[in-house]
C-alpha cells in the first residue's frame, strides 16, 4: 500500500511524503502506483517551473519513498502558488484513493 502523509502548519502544506508500493499489479503495470507517482512528480515539477520555491527532496534510489519539504521562507506570492499546486495534487490523490482505497491511503498531520 502507498501511504501518503500530508503535513500542514495551520492551513499551509509544509511537506508531503509517499512511502510504499500499491501492489495493484506487477511492477511496470501498476496503474495505481503510476497514477500516484505522476500526480506527485507533476506537482513538484510544476512548483519548479512556475515558482522560485526550492523544495527539499528526499527519495530512495530504487523507488517507493518520496518526501518533499516546502520551506516557509518562500516569497509570499510564490508560496501561494505552491500551495495551490499542492492542493491540486491532493485532490488528484484523493480521487485515486476513492477508487483504489485498498492500495493508497492519505493521512493529514
XYZ file of C-alpha atoms in Angstrom:
109
model
C 0.000 0.000 0.000
C 1.125 3.548 -0.734
C 1.000 5.682 2.405
C 0.715 9.412 1.690
C 1.253 11.805 4.578
C 0.387 15.477 4.115
C 1.897 17.689 6.821
C 0.319 21.060 7.491
C 1.197 24.038 9.631
C -2.261 25.502 10.050
C -3.637 25.526 6.503
C -0.193 25.659 4.885
C 1.171 22.422 3.443
C 4.736 22.211 4.700
C 5.619 18.710 3.449
C 4.323 15.542 1.915
C 5.632 12.022 1.947
C 4.797 8.940 -0.123
C 6.027 5.564 1.075
C 5.428 2.032 -0.126
C 4.100 0.323 -3.217
C 0.488 -0.099 -4.289
C 0.867 -3.730 -5.412
C -2.250 -3.311 -7.569
C -0.361 -5.129 -10.332
C 3.185 -6.191 -11.077
C 5.937 -3.609 -11.411
C 5.646 -1.735 -14.682
C 1.897 -2.421 -14.939
C 0.709 -0.930 -11.650
C -1.717 1.843 -12.597
C -2.255 2.981 -9.005
C 1.475 3.450 -8.478
C 1.869 5.118 -11.866
C -1.032 7.474 -11.191
C 0.151 8.470 -7.718
C 3.702 8.961 -8.982
C 2.582 11.041 -11.963
C 0.419 13.273 -9.772
C 3.106 13.863 -7.132
C 6.032 14.339 -9.516
C 3.861 16.509 -11.767
C 3.042 18.782 -8.832
C 6.699 19.077 -7.836
C 7.726 19.759 -11.442
C 5.043 22.464 -11.621
C 6.389 24.040 -8.417
C 9.837 24.260 -10.019
C 8.500 25.519 -13.359
C 6.048 28.102 -12.024
C 7.653 29.422 -8.838
C 11.027 30.339 -7.385
C 10.433 27.990 -4.434
C 13.160 25.467 -3.692
C 11.632 22.391 -2.083
C 13.890 19.901 -0.327
C 13.536 16.480 -1.942
C 14.433 13.142 -0.409
C 13.821 9.903 -2.277
C 15.070 6.351 -2.313
C 17.130 5.414 -5.367
C 15.057 2.274 -6.001
C 11.653 3.972 -5.667
C 8.993 3.524 -3.053
C 9.848 6.604 -0.986
C 9.492 10.324 -1.676
C 9.478 13.218 0.772
C 9.236 16.879 -0.183
C 9.608 19.727 2.314
C 8.494 23.218 1.337
C 10.486 25.918 3.159
C 8.452 28.551 4.978
C 10.819 31.314 3.826
C 9.451 31.222 0.259
C 8.269 34.596 -1.054
C 4.544 35.020 -0.256
C 3.383 35.171 -3.905
C 5.382 32.044 -4.755
C 4.205 30.252 -1.624
C 0.594 30.984 -2.588
C 1.196 29.346 -5.988
C 2.978 26.408 -4.337
C 0.037 25.877 -2.003
C -2.462 25.960 -4.878
C -0.425 23.402 -6.828
C -0.191 21.145 -3.777
C -3.918 21.411 -3.065
C -4.488 20.316 -6.677
C -2.153 17.369 -6.094
C -4.159 16.384 -3.006
C -7.443 16.492 -4.943
C -5.961 14.179 -7.585
C -4.541 11.782 -4.990
C -7.893 11.712 -3.179
C -9.569 10.783 -6.459
C -7.198 7.823 -6.772
C -7.818 6.925 -3.119
C -11.605 6.939 -3.624
C -11.332 4.382 -6.427
C -8.400 2.330 -5.118
C -8.518 2.851 -1.349
C -7.139 -0.603 -0.614
C -3.903 0.404 -2.404
C -3.367 4.026 -1.333
C -4.085 5.823 1.968
C -3.815 9.568 2.589
C -3.259 10.879 6.118
C -3.164 14.518 7.222
C -0.975 15.683 10.105
